Coordinates of N, CA and C and ligand atoms in Angstrom, one line a residue:
X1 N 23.0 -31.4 -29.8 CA 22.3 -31.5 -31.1 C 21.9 -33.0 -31.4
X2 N 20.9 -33.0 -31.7 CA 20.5 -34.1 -32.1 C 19.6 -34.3 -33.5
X3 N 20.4 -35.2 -33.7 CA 20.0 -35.2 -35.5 C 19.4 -36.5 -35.9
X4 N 18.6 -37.0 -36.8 CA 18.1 -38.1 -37.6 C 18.8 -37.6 -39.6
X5 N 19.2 -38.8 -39.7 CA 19.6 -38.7 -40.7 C 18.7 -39.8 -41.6
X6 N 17.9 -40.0 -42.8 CA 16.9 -40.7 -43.2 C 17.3 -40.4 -44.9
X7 N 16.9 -41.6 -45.6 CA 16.8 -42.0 -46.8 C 17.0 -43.2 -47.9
X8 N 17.1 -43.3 -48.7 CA 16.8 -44.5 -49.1 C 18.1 -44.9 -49.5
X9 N 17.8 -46.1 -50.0 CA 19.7 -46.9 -50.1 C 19.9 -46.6 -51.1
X10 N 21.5 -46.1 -50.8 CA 22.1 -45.4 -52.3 C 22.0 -43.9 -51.9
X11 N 21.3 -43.3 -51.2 CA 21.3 -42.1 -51.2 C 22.0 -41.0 -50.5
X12 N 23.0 -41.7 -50.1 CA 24.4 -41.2 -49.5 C 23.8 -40.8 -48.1
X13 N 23.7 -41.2 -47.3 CA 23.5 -40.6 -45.9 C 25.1 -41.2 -45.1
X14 N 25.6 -42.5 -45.7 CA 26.6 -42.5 -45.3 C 28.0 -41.2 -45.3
X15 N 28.0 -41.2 -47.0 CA 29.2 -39.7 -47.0 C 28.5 -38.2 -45.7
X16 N 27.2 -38.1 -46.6 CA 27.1 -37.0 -45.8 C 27.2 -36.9 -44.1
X17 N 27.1 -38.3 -43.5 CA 27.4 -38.3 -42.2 C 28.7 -37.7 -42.2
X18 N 29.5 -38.5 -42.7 CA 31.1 -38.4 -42.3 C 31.6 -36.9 -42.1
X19 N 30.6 -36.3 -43.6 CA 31.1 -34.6 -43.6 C 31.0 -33.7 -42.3
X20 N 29.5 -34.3 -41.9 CA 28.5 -33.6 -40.9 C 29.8 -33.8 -39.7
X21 N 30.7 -35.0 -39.4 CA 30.8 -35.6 -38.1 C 31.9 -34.6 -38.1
X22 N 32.9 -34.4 -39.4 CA 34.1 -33.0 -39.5 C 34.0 -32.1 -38.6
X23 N 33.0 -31.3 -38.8 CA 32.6 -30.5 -38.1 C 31.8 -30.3 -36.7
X24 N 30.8 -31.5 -36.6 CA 29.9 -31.6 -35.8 C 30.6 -32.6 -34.8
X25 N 30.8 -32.4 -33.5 CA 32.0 -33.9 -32.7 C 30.8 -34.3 -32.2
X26 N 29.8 -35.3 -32.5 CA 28.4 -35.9 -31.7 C 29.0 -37.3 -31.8
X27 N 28.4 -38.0 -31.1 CA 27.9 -40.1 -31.5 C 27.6 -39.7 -32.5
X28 N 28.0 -41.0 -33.0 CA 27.6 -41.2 -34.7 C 26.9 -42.5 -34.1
X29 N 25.4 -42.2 -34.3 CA 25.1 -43.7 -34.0 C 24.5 -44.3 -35.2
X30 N 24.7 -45.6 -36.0 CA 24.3 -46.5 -36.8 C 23.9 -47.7 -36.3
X31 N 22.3 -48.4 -36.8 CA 22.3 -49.4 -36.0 C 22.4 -50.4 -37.4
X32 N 23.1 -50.2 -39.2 CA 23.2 -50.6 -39.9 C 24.7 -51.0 -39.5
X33 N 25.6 -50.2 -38.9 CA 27.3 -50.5 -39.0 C 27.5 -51.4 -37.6
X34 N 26.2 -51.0 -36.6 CA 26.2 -52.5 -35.9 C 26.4 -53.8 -35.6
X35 N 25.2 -53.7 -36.7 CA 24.8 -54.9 -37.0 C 25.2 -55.9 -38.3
X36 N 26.2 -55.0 -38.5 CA 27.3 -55.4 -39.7 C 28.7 -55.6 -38.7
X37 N 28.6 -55.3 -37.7 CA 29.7 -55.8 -37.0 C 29.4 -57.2 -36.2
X38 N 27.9 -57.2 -35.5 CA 27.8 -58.4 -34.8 C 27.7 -59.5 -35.7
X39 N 27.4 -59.5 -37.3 CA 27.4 -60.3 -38.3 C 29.2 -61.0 -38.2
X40 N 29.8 -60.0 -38.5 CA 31.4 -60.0 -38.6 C 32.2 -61.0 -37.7
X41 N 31.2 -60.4 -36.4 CA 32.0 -61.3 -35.3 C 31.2 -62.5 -34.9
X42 N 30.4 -62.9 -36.1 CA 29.3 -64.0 -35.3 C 28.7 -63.9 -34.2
X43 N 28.9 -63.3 -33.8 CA 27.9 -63.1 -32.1 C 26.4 -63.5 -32.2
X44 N 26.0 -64.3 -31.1 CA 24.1 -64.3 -31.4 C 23.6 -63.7 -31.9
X45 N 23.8 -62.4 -31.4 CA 23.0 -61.6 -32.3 C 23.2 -61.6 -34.2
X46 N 24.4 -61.2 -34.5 CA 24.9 -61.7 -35.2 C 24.6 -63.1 -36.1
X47 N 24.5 -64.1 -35.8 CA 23.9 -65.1 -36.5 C 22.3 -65.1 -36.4
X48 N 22.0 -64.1 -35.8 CA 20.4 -63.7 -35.5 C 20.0 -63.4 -36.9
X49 N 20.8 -62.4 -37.0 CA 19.7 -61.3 -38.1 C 20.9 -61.3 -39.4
X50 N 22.0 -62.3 -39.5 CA 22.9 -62.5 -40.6 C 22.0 -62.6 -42.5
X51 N 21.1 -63.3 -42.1 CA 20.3 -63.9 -43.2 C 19.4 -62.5 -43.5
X52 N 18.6 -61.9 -42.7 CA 18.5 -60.3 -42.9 C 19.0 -59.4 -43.8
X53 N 20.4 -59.1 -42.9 CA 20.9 -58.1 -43.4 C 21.6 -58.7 -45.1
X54 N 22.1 -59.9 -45.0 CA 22.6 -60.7 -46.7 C 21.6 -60.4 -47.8
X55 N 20.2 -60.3 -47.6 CA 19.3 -60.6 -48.3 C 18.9 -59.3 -48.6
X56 N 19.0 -58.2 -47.9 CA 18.7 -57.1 -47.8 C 17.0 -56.3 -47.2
X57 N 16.6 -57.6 -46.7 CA 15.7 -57.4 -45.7 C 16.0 -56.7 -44.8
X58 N 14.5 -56.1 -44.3 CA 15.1 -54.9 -42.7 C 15.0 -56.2 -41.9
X59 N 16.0 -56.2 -40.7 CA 16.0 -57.0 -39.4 C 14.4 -56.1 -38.9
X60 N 14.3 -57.4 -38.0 CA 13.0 -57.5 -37.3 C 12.7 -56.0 -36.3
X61 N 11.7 -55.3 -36.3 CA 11.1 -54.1 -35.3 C 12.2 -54.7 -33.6
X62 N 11.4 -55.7 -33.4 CA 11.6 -55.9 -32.2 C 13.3 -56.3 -31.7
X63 N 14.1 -56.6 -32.6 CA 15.8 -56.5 -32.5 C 16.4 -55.2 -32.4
X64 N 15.8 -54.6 -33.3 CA 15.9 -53.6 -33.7 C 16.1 -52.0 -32.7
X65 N 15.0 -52.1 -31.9 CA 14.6 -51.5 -30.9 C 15.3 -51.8 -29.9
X66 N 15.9 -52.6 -29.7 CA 16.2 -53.7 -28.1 C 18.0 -52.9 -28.6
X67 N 18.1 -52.8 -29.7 CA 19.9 -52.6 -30.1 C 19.8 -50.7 -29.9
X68 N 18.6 -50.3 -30.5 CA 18.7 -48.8 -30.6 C 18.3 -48.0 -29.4
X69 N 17.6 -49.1 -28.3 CA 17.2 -48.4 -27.1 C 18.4 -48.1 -26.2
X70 N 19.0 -49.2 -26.3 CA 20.6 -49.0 -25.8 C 21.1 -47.8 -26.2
X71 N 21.5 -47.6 -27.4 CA 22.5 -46.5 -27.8 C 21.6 -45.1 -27.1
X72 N 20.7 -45.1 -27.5 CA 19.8 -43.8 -27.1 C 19.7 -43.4 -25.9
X73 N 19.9 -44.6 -24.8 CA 19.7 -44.5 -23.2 C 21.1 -43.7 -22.8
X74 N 22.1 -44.6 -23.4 CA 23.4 -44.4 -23.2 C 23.8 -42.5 -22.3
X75 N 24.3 -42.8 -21.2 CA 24.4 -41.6 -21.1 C 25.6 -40.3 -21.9
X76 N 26.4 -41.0 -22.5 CA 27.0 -40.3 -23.5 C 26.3 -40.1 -24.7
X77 N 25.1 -40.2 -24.9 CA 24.5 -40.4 -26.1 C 23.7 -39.3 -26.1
X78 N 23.8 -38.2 -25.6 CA 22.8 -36.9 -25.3 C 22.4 -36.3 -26.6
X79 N 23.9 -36.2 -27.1 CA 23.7 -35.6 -28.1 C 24.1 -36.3 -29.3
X80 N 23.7 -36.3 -30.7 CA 23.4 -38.0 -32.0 C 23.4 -36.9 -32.9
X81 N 24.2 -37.9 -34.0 CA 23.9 -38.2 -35.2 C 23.3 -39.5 -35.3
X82 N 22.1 -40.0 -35.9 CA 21.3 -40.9 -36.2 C 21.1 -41.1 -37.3
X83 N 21.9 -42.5 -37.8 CA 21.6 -42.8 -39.1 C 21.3 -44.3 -39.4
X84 N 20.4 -44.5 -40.1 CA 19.8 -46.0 -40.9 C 18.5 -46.4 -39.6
X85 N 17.9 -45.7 -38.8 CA 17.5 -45.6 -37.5 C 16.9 -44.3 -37.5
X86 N 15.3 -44.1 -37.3 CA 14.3 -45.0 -37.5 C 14.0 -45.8 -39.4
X87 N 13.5 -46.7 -39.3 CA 13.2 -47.4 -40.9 C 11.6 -47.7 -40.8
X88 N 11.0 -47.8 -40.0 CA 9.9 -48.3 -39.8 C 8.9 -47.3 -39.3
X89 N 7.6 -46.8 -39.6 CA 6.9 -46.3 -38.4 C 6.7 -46.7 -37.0
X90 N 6.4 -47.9 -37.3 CA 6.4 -48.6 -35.7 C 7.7 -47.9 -34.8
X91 N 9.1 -48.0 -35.9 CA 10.4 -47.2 -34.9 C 10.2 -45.7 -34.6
X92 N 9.7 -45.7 -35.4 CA 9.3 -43.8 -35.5 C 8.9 -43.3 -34.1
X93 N 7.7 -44.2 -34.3 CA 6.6 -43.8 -33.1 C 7.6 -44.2 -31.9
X94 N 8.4 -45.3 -31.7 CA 8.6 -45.8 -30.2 C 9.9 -45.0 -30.3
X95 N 10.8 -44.5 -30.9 CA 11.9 -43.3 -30.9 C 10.9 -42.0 -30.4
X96 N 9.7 -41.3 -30.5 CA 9.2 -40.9 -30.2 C 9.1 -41.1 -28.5
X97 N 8.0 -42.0 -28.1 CA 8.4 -42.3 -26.9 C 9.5 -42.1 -25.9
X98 N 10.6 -42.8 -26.7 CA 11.6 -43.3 -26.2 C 12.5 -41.8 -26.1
X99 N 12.6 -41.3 -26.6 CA 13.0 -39.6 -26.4 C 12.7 -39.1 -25.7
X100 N 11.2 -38.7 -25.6 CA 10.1 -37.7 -25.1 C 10.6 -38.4 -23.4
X101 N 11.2 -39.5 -23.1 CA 11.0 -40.3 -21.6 C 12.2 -39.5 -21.4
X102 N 13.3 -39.7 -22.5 CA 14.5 -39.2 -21.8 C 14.8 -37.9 -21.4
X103 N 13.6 -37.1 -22.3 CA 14.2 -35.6 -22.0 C 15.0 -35.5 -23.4
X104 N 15.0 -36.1 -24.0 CA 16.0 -35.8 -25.3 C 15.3 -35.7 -26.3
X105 N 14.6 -34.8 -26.9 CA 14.1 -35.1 -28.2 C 14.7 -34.8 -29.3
X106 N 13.8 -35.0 -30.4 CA 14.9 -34.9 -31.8 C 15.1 -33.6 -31.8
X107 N 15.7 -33.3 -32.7 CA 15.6 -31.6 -33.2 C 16.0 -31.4 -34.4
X108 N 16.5 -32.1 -35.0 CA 16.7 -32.0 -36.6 C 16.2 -33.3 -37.6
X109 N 15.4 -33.3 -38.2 CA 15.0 -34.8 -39.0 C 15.2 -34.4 -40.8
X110 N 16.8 -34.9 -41.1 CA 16.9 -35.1 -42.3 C 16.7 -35.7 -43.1
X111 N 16.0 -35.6 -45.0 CA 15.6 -36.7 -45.5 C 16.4 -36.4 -46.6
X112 N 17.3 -37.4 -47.1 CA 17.8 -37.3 -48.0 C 16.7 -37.9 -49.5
X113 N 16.1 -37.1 -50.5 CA 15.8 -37.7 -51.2 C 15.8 -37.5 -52.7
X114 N 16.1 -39.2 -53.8 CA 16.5 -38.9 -54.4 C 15.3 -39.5 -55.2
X115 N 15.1 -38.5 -56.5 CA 13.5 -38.5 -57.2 C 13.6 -39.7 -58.1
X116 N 14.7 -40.5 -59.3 CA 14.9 -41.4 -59.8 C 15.4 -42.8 -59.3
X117 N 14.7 -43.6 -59.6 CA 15.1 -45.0 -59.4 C 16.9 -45.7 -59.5
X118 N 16.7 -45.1 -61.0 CA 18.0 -45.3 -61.8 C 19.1 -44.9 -60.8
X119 N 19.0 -43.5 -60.4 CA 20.2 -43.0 -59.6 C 20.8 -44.3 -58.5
X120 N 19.5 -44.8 -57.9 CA 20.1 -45.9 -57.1 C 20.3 -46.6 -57.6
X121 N 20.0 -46.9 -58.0 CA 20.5 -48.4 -58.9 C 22.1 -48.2 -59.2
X122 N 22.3 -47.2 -60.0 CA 23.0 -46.9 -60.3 C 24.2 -46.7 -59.1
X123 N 24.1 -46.1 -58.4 CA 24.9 -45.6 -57.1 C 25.6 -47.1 -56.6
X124 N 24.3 -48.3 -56.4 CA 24.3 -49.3 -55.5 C 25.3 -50.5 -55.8
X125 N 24.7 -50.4 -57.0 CA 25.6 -51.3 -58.1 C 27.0 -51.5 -58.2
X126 N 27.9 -50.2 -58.2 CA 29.2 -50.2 -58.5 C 29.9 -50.2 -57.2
X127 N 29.3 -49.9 -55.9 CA 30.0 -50.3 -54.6 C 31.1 -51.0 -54.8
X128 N 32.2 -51.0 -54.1 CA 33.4 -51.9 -53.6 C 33.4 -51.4 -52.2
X129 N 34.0 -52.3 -51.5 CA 34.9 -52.4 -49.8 C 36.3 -53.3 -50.4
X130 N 37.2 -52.6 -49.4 CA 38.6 -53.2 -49.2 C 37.8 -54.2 -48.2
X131 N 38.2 -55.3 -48.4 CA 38.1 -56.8 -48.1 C 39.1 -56.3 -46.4
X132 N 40.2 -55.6 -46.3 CA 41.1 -55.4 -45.1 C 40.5 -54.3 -44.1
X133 N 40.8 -52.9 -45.0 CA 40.6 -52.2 -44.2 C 39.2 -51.4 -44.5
X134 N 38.5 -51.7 -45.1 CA 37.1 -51.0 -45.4 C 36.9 -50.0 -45.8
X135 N 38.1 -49.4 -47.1 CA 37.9 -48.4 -47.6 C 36.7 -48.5 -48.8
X136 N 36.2 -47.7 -49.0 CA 34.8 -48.0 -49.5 C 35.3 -47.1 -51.6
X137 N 34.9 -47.9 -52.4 CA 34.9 -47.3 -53.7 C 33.8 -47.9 -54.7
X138 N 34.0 -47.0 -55.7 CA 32.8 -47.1 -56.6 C 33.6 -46.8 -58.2
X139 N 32.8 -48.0 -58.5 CA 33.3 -48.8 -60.1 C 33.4 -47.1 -60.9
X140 N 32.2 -46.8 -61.3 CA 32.2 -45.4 -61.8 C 32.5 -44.1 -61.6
X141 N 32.2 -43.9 -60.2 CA 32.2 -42.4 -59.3 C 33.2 -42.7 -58.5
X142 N 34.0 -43.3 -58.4 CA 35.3 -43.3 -57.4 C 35.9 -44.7 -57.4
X143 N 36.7 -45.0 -58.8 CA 37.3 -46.1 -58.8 C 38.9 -46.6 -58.3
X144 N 39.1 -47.0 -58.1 CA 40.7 -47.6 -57.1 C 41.6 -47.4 -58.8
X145 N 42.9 -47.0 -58.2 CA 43.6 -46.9 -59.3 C 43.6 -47.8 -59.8
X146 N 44.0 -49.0 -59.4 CA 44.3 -50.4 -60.0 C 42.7 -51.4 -59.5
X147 N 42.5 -51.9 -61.0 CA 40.8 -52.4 -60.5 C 40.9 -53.4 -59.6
X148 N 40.0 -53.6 -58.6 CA 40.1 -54.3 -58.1 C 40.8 -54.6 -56.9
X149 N 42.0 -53.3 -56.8 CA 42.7 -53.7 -55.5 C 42.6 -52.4 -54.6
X150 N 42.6 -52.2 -53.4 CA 42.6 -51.0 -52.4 C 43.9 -49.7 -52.7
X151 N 43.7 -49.2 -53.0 CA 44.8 -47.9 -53.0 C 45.5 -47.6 -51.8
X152 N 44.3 -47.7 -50.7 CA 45.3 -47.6 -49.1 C 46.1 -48.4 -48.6
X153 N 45.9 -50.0 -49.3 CA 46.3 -51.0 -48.2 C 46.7 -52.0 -49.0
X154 N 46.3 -51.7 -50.6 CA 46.6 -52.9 -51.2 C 45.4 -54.4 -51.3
X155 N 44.8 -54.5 -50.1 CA 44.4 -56.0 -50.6 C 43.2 -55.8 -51.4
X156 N 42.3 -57.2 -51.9 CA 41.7 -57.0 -52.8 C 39.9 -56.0 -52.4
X157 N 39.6 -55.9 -53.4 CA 38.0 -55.2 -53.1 C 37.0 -56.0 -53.7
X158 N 36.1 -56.2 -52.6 CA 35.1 -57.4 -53.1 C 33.4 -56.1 -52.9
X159 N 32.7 -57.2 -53.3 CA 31.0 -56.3 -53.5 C 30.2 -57.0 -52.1
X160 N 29.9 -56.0 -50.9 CA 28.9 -56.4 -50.3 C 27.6 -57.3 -50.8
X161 N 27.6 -58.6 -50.2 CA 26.4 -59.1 -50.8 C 25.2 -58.4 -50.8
X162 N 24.9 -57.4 -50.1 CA 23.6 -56.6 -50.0 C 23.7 -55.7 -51.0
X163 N 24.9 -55.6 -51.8 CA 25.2 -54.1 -52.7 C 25.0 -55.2 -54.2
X164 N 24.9 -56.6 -54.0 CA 24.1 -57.6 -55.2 C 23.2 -57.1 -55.7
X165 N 22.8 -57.2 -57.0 CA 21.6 -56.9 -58.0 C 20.5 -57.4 -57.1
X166 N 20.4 -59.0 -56.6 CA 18.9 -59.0 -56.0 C 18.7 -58.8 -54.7
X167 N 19.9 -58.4 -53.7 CA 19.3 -57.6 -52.7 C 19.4 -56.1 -52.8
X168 N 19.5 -55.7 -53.8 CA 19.7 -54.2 -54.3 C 17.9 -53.9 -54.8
X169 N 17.7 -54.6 -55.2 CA 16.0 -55.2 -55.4 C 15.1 -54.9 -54.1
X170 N 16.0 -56.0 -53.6 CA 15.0 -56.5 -52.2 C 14.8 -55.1 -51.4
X171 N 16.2 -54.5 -51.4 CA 16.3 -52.9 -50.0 C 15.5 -52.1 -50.7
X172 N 15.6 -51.8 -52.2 CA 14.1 -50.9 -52.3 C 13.1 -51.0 -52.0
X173 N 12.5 -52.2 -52.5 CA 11.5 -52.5 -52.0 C 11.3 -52.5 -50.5
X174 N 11.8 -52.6 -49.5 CA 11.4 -52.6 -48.3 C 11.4 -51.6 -48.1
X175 N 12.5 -50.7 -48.6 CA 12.7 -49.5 -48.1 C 10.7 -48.6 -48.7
X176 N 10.4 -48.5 -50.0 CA 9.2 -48.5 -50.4 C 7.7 -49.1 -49.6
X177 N 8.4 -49.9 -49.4 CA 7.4 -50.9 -48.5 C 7.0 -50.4 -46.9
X178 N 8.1 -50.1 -46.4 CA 8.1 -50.1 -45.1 C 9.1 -48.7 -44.5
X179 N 9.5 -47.7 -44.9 CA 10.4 -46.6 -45.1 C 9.6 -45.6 -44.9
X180 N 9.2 -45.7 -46.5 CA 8.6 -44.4 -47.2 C 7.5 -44.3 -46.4
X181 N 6.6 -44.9 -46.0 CA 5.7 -44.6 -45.3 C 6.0 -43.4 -43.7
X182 N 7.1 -44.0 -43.5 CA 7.4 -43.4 -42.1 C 8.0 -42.1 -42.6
X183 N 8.9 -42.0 -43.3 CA 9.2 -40.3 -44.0 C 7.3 -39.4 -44.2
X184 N 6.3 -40.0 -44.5 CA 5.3 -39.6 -45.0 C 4.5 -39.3 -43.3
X185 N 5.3 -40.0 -42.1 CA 4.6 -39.9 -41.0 C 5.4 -38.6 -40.4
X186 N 6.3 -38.7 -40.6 CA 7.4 -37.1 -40.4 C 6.8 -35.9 -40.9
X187 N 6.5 -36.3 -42.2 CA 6.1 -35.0 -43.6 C 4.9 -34.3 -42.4
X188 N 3.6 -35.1 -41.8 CA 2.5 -35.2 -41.2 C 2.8 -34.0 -39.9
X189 N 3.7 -34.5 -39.5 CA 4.5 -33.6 -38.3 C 4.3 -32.9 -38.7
X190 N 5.4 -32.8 -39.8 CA 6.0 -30.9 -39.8 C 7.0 -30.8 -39.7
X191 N 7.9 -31.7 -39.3 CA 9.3 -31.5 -39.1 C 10.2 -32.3 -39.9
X192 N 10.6 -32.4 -41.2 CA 11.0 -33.2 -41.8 C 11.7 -32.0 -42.8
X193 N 13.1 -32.0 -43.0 CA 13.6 -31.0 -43.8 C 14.4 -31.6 -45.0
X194 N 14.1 -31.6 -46.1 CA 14.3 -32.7 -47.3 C 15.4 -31.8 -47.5
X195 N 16.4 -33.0 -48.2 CA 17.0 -32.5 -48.8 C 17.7 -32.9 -50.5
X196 N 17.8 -32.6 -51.5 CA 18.5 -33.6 -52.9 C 19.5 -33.9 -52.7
X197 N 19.3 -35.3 -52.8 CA 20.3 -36.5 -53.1 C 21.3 -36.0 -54.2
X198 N 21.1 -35.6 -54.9 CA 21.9 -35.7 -56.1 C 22.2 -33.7 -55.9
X199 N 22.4 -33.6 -55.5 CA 23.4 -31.8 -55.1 C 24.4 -32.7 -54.8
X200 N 25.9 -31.9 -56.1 CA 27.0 -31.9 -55.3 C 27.3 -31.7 -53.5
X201 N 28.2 -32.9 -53.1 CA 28.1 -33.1 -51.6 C 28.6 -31.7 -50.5
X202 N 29.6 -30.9 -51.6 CA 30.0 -30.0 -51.0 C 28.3 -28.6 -50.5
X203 N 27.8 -28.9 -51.6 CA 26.3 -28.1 -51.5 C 25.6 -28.5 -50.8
X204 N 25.0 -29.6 -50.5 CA 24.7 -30.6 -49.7 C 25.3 -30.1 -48.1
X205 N 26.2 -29.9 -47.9 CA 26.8 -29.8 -46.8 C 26.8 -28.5 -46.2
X206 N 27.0 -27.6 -47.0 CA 26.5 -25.9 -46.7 C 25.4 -26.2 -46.5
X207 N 24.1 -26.6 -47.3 CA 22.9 -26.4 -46.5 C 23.2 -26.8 -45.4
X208 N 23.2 -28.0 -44.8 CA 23.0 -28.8 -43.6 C 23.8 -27.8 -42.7
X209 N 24.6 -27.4 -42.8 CA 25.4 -26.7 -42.1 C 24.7 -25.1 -41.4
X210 N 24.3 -24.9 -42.6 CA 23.5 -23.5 -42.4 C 22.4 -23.6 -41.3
X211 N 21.6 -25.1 -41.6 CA 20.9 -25.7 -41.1 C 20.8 -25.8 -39.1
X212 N 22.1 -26.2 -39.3 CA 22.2 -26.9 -38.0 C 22.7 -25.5 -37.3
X213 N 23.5 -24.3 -37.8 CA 23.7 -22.7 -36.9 C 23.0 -23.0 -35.9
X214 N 21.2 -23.2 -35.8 CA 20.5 -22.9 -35.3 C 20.7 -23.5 -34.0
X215 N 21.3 -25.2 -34.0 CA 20.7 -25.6 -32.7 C 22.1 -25.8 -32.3
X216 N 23.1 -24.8 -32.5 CA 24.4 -25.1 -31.5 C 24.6 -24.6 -30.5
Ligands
ADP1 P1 22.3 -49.0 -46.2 O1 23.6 -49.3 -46.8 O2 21.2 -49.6 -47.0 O3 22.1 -47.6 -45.8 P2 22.7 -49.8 -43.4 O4 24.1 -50.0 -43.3 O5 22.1 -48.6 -42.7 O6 22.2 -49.9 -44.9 O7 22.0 -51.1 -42.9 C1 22.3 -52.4 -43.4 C2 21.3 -53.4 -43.0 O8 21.1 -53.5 -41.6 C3 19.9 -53.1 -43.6 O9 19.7 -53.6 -44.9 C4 19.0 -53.9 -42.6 O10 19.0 -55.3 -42.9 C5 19.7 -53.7 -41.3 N1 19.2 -52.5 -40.6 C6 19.9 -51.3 -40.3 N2 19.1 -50.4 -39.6 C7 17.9 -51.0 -39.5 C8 16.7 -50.6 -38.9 N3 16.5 -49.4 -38.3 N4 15.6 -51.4 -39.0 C9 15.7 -52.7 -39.6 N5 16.9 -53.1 -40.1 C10 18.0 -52.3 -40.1
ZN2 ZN1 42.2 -51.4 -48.0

């Protein structure tokens, strides 16, 4: 099975991966948790596209590609979950390609979307990470018993600088900018199966589920 997972920031493609992966044992490929690792560990690449991802700019088409052609080639990689990948039409079209070569093409293209601005905003804003072990929480919709500190592990919880007010700015906008177009090049296909952001996750997940019967 092969899945695309698509939408805009804040709009939970993260959770609903996790649900999907419960059930579904695929690659989970992210080229967002990547590239938040090569940042982590400094690596060239890593101090490449650090200023990118901080700001909340998309890294460049051509990095981009060079990181996702890999995962995609990969011979364990037959079968995907695909998420934050494609962002761009340019990626669209060359994931296109780049499939159709392998013999692998998509077969499910999910769009998570959510109709209000605020929602994100909202969603983006209250983020936390454990600083240790990267349990993830939110000020409003899932806060740590004790503010401020990890419930698993204890240490403290700090705010991704991309989960900042002005790169919280910036990723819509790009995302608007340079995203939404490519959801609009999917819509064109035909194969684009939306889904609301804001359905309880457990509803959310029966669809998807009902969804996916098809291609097991
Ligand atoms: P989000 O939390 O917005 O869903 P991700 O974790 O998927 O973000 O990605 C974090 C950052 O990594 C993005 O803001 C962007 O800088 C970079 N990135 C991830 N995937 C892509 C992509 N397909 N094209 C360009 N940049 C990307
Ligand atoms: Zn922790």
């Amino acid at each position: 099975m092969r899945i695309v997972l698509l939408g805009c920031p804040g709009a939970g493609k993260g959770s609903l991966a996790s649900l999907i992966l419960e059930k579904h044992h695929i690659p989970y490929l992210s080229t967002g948790a990547y590239f938040r690792k090569e940042v982590a560990d400094n690596t060239d690449l890593g101090k490449e596209i650090k200023h990118y991802m901080e700001s909340g700019l998309l890294v460049p088409d051509s990095v981009t590609m060079r990181v996702a052609s890999k995962m995609l080639e990969a011979p364990e990689n037959e079968n995907y979950l695909l998420d934050g990948f494609p962002r761009t039409v340019n990626q669209a079209m060359m994931l296109d390609e780049l499939t159709t070569k392998l013999g692998r093409p998509l077969q499910v293209i999910l769009n998570l979307y959510v109709k209000d601005d605020e929602v994100v905003y909202r969603r983006l804003t209250g983020r936390q990470i454990c600083s240790k072990c990267g349990a993830i929480y939110h000020t409003r919709n899932h806060p740590s018993k004790v503010e401020g500190v990890c419930d698993v592990c204890g240490a403290n919880l700090v705010i991704r600088k991309d989960d900042q007010l002005e790169s919280v700015k910036i990723r819509l906008n790009e995302y608007y900018r340079l995203t939404e177009p490519m959801v609009d090049y999917y819509k064109m296909k035909g194969n684009l199966i939306e889904l609301d952001a804001e359905l309880d996750s457990e509803v959310l997940l029966e669809e998807v589920n009902s969804l996916l019967e098809k291609y097991k």
